[in-house]
Short mmCIF file of C-alpha atoms in Angstrom, two decimals:
data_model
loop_
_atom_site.label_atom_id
_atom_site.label_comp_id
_atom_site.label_asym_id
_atom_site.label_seq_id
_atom_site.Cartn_x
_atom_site.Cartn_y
_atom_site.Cartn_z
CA UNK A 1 31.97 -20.65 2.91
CA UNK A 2 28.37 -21.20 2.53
CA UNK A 3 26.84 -19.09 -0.51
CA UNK A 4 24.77 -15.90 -0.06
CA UNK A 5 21.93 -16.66 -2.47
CA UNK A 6 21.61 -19.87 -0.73
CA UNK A 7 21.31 -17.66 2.85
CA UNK A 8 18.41 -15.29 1.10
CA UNK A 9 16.20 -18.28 -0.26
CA UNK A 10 16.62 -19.39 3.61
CA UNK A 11 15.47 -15.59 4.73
CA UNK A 12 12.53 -15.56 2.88
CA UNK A 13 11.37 -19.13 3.94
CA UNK A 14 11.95 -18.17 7.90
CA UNK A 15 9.77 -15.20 6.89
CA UNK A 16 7.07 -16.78 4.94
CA UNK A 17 6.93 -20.00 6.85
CA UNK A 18 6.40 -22.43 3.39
CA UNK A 19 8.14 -23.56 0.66
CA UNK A 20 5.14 -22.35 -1.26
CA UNK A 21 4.96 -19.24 -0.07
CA UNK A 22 8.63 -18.34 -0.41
CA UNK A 23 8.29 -19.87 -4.16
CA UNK A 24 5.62 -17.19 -4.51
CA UNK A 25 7.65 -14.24 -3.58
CA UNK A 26 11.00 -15.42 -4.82
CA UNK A 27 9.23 -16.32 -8.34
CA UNK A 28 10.52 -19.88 -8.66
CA UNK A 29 9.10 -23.02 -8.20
CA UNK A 30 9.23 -24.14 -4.50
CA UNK A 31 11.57 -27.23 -5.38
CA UNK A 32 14.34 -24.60 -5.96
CA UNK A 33 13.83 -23.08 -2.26
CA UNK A 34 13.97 -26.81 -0.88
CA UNK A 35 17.26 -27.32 -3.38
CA UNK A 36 18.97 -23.59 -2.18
CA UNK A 37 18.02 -23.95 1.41
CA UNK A 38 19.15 -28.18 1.92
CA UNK A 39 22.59 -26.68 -0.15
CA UNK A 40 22.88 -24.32 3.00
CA UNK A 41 22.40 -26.42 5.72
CA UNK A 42 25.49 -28.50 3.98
CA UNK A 43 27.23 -26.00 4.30
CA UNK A 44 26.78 -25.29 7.33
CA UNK A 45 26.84 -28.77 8.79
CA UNK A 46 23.01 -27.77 10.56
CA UNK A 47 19.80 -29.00 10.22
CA UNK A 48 17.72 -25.64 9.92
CA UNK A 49 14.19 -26.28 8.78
CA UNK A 50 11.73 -29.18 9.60
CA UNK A 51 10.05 -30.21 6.51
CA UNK A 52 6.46 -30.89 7.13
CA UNK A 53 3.52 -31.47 4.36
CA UNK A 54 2.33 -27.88 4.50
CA UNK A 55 4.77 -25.89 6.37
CA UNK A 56 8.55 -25.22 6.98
CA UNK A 57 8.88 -24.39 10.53
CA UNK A 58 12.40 -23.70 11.96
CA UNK A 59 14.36 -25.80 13.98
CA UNK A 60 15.96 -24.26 17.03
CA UNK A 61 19.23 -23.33 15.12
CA UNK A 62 17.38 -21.94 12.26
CA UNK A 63 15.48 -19.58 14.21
CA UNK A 64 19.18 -18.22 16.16
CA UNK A 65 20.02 -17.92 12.23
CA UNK A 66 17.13 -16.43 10.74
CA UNK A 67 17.60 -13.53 12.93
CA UNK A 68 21.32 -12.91 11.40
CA UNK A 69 19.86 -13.87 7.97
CA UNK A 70 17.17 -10.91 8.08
CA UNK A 71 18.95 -8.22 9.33
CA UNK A 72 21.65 -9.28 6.40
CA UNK A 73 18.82 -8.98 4.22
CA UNK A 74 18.03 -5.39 5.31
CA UNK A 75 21.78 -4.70 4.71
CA UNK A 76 21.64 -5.86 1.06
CA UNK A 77 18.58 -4.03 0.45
CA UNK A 78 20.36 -0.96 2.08
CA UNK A 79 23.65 -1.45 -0.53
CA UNK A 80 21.39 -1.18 -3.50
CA UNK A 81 19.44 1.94 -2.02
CA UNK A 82 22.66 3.40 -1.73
CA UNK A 83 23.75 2.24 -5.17
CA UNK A 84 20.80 3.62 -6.87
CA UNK A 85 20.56 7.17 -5.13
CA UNK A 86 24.66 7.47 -5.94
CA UNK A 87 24.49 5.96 -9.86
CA UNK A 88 20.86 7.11 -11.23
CA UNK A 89 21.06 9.69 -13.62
CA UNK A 90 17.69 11.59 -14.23
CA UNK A 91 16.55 8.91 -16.57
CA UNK A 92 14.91 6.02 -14.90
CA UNK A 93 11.72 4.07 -13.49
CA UNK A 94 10.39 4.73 -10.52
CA UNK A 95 7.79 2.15 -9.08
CA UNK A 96 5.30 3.77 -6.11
CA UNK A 97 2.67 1.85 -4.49
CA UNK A 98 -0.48 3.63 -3.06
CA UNK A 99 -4.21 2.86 -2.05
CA UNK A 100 -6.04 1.69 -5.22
CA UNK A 101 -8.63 4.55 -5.36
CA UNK A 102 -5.88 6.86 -4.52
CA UNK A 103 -3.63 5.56 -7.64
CA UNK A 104 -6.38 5.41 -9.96
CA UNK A 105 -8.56 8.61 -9.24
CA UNK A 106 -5.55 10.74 -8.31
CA UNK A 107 -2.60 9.73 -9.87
CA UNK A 108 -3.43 8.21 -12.58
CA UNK A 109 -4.77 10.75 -14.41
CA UNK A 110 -1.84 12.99 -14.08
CA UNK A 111 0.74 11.03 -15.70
CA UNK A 112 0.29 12.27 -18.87
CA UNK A 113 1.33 15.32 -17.86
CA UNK A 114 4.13 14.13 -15.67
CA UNK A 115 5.18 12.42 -18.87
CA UNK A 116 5.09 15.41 -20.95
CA UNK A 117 7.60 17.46 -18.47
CA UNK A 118 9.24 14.28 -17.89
CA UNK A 119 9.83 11.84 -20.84
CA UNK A 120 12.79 10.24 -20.13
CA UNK A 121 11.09 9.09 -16.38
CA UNK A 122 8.70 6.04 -16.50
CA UNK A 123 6.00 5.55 -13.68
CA UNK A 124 5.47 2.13 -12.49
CA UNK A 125 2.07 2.67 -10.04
CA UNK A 126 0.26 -0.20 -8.29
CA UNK A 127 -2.79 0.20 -7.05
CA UNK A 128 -2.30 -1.83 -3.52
CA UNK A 129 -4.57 -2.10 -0.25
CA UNK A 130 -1.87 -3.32 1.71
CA UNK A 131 1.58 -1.07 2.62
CA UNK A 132 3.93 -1.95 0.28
CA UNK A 133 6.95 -3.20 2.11
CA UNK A 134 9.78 -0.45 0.95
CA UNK A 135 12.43 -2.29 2.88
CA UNK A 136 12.33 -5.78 0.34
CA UNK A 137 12.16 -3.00 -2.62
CA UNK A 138 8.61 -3.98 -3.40
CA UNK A 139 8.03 0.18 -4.15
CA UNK A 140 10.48 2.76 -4.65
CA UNK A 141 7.78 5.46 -2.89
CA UNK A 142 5.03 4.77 -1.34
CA UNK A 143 1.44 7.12 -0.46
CA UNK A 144 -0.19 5.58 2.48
CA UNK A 145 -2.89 6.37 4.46
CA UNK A 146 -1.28 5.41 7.71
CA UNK A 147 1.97 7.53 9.44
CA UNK A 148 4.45 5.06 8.42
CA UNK A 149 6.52 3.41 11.78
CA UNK A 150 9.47 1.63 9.95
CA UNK A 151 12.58 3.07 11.18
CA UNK A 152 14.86 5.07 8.87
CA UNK A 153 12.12 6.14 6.30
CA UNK A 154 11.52 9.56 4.85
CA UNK A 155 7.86 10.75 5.47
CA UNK A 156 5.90 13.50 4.64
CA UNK A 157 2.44 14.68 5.44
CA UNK A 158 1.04 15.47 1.93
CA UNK A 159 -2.54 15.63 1.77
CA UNK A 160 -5.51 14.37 3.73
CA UNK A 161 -8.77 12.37 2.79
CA UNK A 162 -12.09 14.41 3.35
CA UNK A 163 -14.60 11.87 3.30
CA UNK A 164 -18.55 12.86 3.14
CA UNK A 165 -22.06 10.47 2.59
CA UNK A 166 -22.92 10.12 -0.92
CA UNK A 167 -26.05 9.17 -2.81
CA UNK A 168 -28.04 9.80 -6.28
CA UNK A 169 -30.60 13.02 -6.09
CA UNK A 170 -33.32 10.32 -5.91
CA UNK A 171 -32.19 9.03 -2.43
CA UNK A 172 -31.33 12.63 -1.26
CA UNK A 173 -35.11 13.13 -2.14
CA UNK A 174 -36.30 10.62 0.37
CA UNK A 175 -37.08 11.19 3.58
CA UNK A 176 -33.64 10.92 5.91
CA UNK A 177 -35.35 7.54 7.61
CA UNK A 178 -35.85 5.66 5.03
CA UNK A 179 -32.26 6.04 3.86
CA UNK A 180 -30.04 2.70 2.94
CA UNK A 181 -26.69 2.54 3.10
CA UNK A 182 -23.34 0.75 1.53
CA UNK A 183 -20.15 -0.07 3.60
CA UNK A 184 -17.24 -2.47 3.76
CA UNK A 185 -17.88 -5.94 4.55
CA UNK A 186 -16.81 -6.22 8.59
CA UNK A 187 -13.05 -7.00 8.18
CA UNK A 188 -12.86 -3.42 7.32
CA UNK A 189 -14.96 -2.18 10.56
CA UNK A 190 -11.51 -0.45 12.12
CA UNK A 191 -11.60 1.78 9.40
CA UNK A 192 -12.53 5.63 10.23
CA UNK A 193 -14.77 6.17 7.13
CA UNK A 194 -16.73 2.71 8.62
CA UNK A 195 -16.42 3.39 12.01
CA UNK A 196 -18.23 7.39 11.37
CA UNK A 197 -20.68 5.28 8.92
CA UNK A 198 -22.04 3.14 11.53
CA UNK A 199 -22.05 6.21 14.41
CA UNK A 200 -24.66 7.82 12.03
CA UNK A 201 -26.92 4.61 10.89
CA UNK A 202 -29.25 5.45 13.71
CA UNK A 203 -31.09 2.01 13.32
CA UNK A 204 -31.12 2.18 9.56
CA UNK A 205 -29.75 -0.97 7.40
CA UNK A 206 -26.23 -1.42 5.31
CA UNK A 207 -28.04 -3.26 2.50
CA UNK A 208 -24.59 -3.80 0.10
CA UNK A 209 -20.86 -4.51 1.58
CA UNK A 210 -18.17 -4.00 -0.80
CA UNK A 211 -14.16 -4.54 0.17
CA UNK A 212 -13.07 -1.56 -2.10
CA UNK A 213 -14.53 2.10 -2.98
CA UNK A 214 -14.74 1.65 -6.33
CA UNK A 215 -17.28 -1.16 -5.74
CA UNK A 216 -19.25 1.16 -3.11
CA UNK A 217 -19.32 3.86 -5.76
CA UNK A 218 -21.06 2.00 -8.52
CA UNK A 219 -23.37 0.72 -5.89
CA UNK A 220 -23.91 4.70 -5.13
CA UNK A 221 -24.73 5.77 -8.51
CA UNK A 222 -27.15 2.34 -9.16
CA UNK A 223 -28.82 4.17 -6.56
CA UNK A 224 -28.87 1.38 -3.98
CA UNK A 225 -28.35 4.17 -0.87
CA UNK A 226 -25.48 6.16 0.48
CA UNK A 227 -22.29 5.18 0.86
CA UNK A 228 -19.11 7.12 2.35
CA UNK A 229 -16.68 8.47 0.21
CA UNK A 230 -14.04 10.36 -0.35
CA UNK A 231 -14.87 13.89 -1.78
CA UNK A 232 -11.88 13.85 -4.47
CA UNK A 233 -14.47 10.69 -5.80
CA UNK A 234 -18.14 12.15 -4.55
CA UNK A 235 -17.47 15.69 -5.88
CA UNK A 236 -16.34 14.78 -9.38
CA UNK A 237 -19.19 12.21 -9.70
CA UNK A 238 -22.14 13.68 -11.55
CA UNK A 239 -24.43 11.34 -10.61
CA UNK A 240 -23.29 11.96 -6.86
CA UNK A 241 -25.13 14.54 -4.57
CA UNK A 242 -23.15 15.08 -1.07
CA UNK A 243 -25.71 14.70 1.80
CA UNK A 244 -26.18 16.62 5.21
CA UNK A 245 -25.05 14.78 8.36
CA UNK A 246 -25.22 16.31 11.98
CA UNK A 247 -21.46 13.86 12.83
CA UNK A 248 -18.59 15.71 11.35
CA UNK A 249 -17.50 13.47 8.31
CA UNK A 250 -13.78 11.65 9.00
CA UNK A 251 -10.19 13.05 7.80
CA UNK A 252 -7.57 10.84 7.35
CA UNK A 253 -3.92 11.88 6.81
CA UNK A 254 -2.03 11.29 3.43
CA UNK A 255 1.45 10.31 3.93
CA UNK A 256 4.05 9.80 1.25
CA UNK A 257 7.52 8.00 2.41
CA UNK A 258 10.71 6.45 1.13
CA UNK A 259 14.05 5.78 1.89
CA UNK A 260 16.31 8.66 2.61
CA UNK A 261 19.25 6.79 0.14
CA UNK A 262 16.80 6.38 -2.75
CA UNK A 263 15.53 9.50 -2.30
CA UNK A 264 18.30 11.13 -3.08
CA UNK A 265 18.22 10.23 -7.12
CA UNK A 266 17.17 12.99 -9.68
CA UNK A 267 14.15 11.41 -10.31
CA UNK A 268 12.95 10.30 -7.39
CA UNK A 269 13.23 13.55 -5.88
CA UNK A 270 11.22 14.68 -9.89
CA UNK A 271 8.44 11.90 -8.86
CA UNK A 272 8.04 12.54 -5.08
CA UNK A 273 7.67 16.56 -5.71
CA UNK A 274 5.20 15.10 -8.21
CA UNK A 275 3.15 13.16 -5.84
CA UNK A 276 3.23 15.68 -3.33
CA UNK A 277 1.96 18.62 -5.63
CA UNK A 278 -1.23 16.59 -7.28
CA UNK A 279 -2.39 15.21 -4.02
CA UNK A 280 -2.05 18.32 -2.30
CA UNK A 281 -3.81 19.96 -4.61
CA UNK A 282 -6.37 17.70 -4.79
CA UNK A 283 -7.22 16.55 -1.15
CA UNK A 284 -5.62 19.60 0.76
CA UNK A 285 -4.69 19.39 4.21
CA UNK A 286 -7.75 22.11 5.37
CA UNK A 287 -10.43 21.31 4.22
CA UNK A 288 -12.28 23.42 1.19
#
């Protein structure tokens, strides 16, 4: 009988593709991978990896395994779902993963009183632009600005982004033409908020790209031109006028998701009523 920790170092090298890569996410040192996954294909009597200088690609038995291996993956990760939605007691931490500006704007400066009403529960937020992947229990809830697709997840519509032009009074005093403006760099042109920006340049230059808002918004109040932001950051910025624009500013949809089996803990349920009440509050569904 081959070992099952050997089987999950072998899942998460058919996902990642490198020893590396798999060290990286496993947190060891990729030696151990090589060590856990040659241990397995003893065991098994198969050869299931090609070991090249920079990659591990799969040999044809590894990839008929690797499909077996993930979906026993998503099992485990299913047993301790159910585990902790059946054993946690109200007591516990409770790690949720949402857009940076989102976690440090909106939720962050709630927790205080979250803590206050809820001592005995400890908030673990990261501040991520990618969606963190629930199902290898990288979050326990997750905000996202995207209606999530994975099967079996709980979602909820919970708030949505109102997004608007911002500059300092100064560039609101000069004449519309002459206006600059900030955006993401190009890698982020599917956005909405980039795709409106650049429907209302009307010939006019982006003189400053910046891959996050919180980089955008500093350029903003420098008072290096307009940039597009959302109003839960514009509004509260008091160096931030909102400016006129004939193209109706972008909404996107806030949605907040888990698993139905975590869910089902006392605080979970505490932290995701939580999420839902701030960011409701804050960016409501209608707009002001």
């Amino acid at each position: 009988m081959f070992d099952w920790q050997d089987l999950h170092y072998f899942s998460v090298l058919a996902r990642t593709g490198s020893l590396s890569a798999a060290a990286r996410e496993l947190g060891v040192d990729h030696a151990t991978v090589g060590r856990r996954v040659a241990a397995l294909e003893q065991s098994l009597s198969l050869r299931l990896v090609d070991r090249l200088p920079r990659r591990s690609p799969l040999t044809a038995e590894g990839s008929a395994l690797a499909e077996l291996a993930e979906e026993m993956a998503r099992l485990s990760q299913a047993i301790n779902r159910r585990a902790r939605g059946l054993t946690e007691s109200a007591t516990a931490t409770v790690r949720i993963s949402a857009p940076p500006a989102v976690a440090a704007r909106l939720i962050a400066p709630h927790v205080v009183e979250f803590h206050r009403e809820h001592p005995d529960i400890t908030l673990a937020l990261a501040g991520a632009s990618h969606n963190a992947a629930l199902d290898r229990s990288e979050a326990d809830v997750a905000v996202r600005m995207t209606r999530p697709t994975e099967q079996d997840l709980l979602i909820r519509r919970i708030g949505a982004l109102h997004f608007a032009l911002y500059a300092t009074r100064e560039q609101a005093a000069l004449p519309p033409e002459t206006l600059a403006f900030i955006a993401y760099d190009s890698t982020l042109d599917h956005l909405t908020q980039q795709v409106w920006l650049r429907a209302i340049l009307a010939g006019r230059p982006i003189i400053f790209q910046a891959s996050d808002l919180f980089g955008q918004q500093e350029a903003a109040r420098a008072g290096l031109g307009a940039a597009a932001l959302p109003c839960f950051m514009g509004d509260n910025d008091p160096m931030l006028v909102k400016l006129d624009v004939q193209e109706p500013p972008p909404v996107r949809d806030i949605w907040l998701t888990a698993y139905p089996d975590v869910s089902r803990s006392p605080a979970m349920r505490t932290v995701m009523t939580f999420l839902a009440d701030i960011i409701g509050r804050e960016c409501p569904i209608k707009a002001p």
